[in-house]
PDB file of C-alpha atoms in Angstrom:
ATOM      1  CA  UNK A  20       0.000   0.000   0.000  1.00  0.00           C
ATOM      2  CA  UNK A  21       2.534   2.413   1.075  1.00  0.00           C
ATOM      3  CA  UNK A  22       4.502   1.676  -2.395  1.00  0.00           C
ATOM      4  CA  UNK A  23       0.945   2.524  -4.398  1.00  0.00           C
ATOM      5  CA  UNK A  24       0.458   5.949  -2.398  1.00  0.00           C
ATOM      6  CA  UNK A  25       4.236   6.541  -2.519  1.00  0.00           C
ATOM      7  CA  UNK A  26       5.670   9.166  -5.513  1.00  0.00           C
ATOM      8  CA  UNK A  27       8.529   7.866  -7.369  1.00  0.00           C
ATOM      9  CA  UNK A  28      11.041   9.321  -5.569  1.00  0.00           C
ATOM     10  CA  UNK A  29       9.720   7.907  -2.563  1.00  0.00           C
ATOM     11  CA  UNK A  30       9.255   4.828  -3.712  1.00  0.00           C
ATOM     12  CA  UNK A  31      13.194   4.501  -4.485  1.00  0.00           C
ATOM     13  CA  UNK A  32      13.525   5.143  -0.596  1.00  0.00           C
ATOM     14  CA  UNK A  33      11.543   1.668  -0.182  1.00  0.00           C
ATOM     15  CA  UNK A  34      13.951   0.012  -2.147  1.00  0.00           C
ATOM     16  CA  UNK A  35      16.594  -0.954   0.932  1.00  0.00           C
ATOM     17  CA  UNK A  36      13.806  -2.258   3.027  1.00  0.00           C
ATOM     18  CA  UNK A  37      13.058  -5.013   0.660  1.00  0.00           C
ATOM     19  CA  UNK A  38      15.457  -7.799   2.116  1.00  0.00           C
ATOM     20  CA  UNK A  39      14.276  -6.658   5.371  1.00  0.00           C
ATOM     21  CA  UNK A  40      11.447  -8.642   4.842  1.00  0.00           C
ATOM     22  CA  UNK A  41      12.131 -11.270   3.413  1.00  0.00           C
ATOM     23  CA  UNK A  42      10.260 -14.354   5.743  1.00  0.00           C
ATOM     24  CA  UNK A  43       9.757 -11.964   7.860  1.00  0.00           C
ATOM     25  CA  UNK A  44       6.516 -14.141   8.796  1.00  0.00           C
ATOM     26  CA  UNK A  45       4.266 -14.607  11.981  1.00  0.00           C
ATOM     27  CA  UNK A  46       0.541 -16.461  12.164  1.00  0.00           C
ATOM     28  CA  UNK A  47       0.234 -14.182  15.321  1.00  0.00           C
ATOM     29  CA  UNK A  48      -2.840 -12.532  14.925  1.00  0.00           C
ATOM     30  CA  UNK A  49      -1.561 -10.161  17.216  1.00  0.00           C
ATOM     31  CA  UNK A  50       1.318  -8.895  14.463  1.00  0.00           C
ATOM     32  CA  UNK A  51      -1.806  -7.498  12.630  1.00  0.00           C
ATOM     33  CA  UNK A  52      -3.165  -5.473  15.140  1.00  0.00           C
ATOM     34  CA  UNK A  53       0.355  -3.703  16.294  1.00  0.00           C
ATOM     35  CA  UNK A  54       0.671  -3.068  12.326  1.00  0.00           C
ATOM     36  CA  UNK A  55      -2.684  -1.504  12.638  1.00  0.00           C
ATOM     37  CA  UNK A  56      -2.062   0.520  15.730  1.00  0.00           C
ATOM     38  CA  UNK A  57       1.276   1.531  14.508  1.00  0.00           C
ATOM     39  CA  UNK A  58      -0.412   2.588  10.459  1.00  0.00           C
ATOM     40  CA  UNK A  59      -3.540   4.232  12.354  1.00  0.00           C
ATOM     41  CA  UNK A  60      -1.464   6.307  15.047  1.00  0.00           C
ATOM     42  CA  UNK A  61       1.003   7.739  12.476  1.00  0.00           C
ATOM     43  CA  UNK A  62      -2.260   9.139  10.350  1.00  0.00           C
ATOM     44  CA  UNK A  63      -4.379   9.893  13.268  1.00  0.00           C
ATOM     45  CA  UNK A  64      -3.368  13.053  13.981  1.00  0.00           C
ATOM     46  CA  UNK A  65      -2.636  14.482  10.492  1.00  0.00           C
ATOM     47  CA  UNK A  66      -5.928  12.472   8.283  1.00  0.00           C
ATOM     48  CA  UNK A  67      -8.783  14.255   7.540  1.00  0.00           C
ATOM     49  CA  UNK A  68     -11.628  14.728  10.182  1.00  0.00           C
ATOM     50  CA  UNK A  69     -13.933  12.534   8.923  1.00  0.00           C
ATOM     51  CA  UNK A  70     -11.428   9.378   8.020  1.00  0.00           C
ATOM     52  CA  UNK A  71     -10.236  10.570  11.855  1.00  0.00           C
ATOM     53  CA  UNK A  72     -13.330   9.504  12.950  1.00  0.00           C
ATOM     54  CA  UNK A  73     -12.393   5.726  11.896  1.00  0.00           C
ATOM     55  CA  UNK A  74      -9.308   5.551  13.161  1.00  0.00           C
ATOM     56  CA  UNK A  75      -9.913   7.083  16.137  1.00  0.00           C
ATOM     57  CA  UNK A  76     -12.365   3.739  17.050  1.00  0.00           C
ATOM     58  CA  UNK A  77      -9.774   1.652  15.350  1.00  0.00           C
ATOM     59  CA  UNK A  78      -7.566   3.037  17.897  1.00  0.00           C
ATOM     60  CA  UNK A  79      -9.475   2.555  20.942  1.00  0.00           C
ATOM     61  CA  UNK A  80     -10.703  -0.794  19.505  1.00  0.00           C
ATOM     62  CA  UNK A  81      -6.706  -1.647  19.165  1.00  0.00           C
ATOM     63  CA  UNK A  82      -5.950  -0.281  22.899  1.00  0.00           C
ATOM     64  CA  UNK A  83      -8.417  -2.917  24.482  1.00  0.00           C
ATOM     65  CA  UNK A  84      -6.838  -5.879  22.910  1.00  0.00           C
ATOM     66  CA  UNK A  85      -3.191  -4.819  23.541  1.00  0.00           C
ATOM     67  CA  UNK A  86      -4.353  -3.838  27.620  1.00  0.00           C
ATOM     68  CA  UNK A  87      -3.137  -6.579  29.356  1.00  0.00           C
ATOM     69  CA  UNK A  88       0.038  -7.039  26.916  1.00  0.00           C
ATOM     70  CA  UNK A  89       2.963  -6.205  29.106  1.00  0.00           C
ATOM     71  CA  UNK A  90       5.565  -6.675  26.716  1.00  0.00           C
ATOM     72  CA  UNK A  91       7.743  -3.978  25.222  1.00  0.00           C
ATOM     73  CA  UNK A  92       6.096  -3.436  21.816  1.00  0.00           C
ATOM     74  CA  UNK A  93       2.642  -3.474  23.144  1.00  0.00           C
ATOM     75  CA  UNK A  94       3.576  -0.438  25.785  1.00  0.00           C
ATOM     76  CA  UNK A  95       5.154   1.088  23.013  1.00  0.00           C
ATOM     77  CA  UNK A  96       2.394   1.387  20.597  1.00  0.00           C
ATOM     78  CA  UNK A  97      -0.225   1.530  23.495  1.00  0.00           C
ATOM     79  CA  UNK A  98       2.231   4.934  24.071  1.00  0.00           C
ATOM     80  CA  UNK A  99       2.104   5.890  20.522  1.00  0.00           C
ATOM     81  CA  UNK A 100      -1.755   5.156  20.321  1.00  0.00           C
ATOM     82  CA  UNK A 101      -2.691   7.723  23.881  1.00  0.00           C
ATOM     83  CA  UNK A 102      -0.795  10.197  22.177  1.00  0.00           C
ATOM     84  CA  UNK A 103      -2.409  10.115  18.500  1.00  0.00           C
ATOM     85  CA  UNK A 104      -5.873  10.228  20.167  1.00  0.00           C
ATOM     86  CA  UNK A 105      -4.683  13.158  22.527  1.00  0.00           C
ATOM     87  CA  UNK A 106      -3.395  14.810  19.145  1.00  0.00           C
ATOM     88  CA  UNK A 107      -6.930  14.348  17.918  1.00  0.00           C
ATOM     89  CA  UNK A 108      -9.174  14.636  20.485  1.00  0.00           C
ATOM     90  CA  UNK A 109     -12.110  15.668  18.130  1.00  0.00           C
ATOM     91  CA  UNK A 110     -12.148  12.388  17.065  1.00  0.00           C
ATOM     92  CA  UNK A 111     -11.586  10.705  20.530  1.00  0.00           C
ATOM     93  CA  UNK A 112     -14.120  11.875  21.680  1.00  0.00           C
ATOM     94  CA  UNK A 113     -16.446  11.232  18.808  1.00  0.00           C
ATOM     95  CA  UNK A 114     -14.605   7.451  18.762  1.00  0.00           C
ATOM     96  CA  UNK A 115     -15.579   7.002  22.506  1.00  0.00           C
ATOM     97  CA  UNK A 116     -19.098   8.019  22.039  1.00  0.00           C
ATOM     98  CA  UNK A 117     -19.977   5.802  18.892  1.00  0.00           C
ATOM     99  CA  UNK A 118     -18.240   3.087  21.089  1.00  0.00           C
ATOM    100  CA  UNK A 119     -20.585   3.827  23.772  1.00  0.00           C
ATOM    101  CA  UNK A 120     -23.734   4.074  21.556  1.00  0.00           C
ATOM    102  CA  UNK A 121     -22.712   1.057  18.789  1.00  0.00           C
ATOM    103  CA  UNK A 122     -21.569  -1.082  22.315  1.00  0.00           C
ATOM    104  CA  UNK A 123     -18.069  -2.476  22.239  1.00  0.00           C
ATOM    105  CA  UNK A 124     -18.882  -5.610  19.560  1.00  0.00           C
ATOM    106  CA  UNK A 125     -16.882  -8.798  19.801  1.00  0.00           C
ATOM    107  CA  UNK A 126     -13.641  -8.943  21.638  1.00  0.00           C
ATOM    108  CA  UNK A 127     -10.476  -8.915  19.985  1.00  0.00           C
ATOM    109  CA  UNK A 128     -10.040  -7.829  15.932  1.00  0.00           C
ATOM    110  CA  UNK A 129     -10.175  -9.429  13.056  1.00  0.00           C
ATOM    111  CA  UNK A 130      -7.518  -9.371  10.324  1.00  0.00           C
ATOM    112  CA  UNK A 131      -9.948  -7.612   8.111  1.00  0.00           C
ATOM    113  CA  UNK A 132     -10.497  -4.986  10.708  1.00  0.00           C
ATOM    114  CA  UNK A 133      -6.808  -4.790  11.313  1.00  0.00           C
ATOM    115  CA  UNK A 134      -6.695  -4.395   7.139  1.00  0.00           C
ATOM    116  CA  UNK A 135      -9.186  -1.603   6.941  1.00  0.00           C
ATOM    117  CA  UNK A 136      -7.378   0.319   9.667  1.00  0.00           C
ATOM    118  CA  UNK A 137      -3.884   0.183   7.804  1.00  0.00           C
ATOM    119  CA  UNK A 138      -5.769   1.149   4.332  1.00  0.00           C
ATOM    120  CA  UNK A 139      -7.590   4.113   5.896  1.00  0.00           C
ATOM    121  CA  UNK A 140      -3.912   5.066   7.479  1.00  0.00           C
ATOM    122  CA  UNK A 141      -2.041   5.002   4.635  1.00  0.00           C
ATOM    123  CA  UNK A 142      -4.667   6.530   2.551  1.00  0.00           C
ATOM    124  CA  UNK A 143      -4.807   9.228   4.950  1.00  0.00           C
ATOM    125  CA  UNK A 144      -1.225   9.738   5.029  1.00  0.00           C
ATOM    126  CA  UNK A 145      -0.718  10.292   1.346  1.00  0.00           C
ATOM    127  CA  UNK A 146      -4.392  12.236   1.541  1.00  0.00           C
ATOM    128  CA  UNK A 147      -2.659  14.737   3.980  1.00  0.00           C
ATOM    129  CA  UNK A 148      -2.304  18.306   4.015  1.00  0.00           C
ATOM    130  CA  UNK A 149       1.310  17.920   5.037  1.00  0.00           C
ATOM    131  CA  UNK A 150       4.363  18.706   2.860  1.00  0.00           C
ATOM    132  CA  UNK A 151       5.927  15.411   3.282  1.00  0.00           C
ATOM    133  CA  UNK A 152       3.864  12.568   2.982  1.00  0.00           C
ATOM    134  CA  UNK A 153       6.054  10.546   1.198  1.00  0.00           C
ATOM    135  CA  UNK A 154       8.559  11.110   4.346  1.00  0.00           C
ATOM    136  CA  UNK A 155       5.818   9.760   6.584  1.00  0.00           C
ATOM    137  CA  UNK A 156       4.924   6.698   4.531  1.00  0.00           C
ATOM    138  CA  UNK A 157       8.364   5.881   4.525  1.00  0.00           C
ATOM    139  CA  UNK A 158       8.686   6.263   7.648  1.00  0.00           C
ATOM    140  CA  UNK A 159       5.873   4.477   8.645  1.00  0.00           C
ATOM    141  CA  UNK A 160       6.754   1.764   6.591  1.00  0.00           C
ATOM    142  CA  UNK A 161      10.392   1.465   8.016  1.00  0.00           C
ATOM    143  CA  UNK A 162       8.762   1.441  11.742  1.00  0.00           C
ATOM    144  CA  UNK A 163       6.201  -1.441  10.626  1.00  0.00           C
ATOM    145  CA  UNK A 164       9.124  -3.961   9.552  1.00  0.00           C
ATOM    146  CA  UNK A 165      11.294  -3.454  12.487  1.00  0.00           C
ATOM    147  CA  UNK A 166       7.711  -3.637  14.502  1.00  0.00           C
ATOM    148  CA  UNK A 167       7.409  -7.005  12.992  1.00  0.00           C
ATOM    149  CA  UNK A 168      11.065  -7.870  12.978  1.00  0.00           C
ATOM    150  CA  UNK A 169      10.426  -7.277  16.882  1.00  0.00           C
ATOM    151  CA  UNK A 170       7.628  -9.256  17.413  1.00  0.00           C
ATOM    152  CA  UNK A 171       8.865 -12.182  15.340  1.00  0.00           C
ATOM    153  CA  UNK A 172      12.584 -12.362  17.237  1.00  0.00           C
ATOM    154  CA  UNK A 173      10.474 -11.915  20.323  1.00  0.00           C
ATOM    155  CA  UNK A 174       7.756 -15.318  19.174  1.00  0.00           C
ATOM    156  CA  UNK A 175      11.177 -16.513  17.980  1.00  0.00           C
ATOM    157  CA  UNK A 176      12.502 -16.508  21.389  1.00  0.00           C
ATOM    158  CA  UNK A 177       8.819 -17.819  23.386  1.00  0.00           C
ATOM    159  CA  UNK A 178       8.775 -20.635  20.981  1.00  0.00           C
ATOM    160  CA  UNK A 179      12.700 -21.436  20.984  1.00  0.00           C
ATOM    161  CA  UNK A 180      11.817 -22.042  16.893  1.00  0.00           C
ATOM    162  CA  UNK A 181      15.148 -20.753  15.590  1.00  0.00           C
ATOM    163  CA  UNK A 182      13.386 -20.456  12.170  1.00  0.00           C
ATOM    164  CA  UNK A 183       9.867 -19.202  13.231  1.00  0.00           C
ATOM    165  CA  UNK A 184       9.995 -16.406  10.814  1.00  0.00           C
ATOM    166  CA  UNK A 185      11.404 -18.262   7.573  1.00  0.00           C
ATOM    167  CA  UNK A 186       8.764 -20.309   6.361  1.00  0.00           C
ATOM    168  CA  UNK A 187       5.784 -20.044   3.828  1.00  0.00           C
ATOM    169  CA  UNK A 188       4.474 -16.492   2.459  1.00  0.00           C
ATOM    170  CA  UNK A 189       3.486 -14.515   5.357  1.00  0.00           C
ATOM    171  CA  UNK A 190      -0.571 -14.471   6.334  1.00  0.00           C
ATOM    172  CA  UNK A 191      -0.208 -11.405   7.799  1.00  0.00           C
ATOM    173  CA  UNK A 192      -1.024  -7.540   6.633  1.00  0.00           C
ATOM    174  CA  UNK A 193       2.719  -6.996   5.869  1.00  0.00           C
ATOM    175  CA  UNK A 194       2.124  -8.827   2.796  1.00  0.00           C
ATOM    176  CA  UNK A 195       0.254  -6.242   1.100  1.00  0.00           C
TER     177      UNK A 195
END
């Protein structure tokens, strides 16, 4: 996604990442939703009000299933997550309502939830009234792969799988 909104000259900048990622792979389901908080909190406070609206519950949505996390990456991103939503707090406050009036739905998000969020992001991003959007696309992107390059080393390491991450095509959102 990031290479689609990206100009040319930013797209060159993605270039280096590229063996980053390579089986860079989790089944986590948990992966997805730290891409999503990290995607959504980077556009949050810069999108336009109304696609604010959607991340803003995205957010908030995202910050009840990492709560009871207490590993590094999740206090990081629940970090960069308070602080989008305080950047924004138009649309927190709209978010928390509709959560209040909708009710919070089922637990937990879905990789097509976690999908939605990181399209709205990065369409907000390159959407932005901001000089440098490609900067923050590449930027996001860069922080997404060593997100995932975290959380993989760290399943790596719970499993004791040497080789957790090389394996078949990733299932995850950093596919895309």
């Amino acid at each position: 996604m990031v290479n689609d909104q990206t100009s040319e000259a930013g797209r060159a900048r993605l270039t280096p990442l590229i063996p980053t990622v390579i089986g860079l792979t989790s089944d986590d389901p948990l992966l997805d939703v730290l891409l999503a908080v990290r995607a959504a909190t980077a556009a949050l406070p810069i999108a336009a009000e109304e696609r604010q609206h959607s991340l803003a519950v995205g957010v908030r949505v995202a910050l009840e299933v990492l709560a009871d996390r207490d590993d590094e990456l999740a206090a990081e991103l629940r970090e960069l997550a308070e602080a989008a939503l305080r950047a924004a707090p138009a649309a927190d406050t709209w978010a928390i309502r509709f959560i209040e009036e909708v009710g919070p739905g089922r637990p937990g998000m879905t990789v097509r939830q976690c999908w939605a969020l990181v399209t709205g992001a990065v369409d907000g991003i390159s959407r932005a009234c901001v000089g440098d959007p490609d900067d923050r696309l590449v930027a996001l992107l860069t922080a997404a792969v060593s997100d995932t390059a975290r959380f993989v080393d760290a399943d790596r390491g719970r499993t004791g799988d040497r080789c957790a991450h090389v394996a078949e095509p990733a299932t995850s959102m950093l596919d895309a």
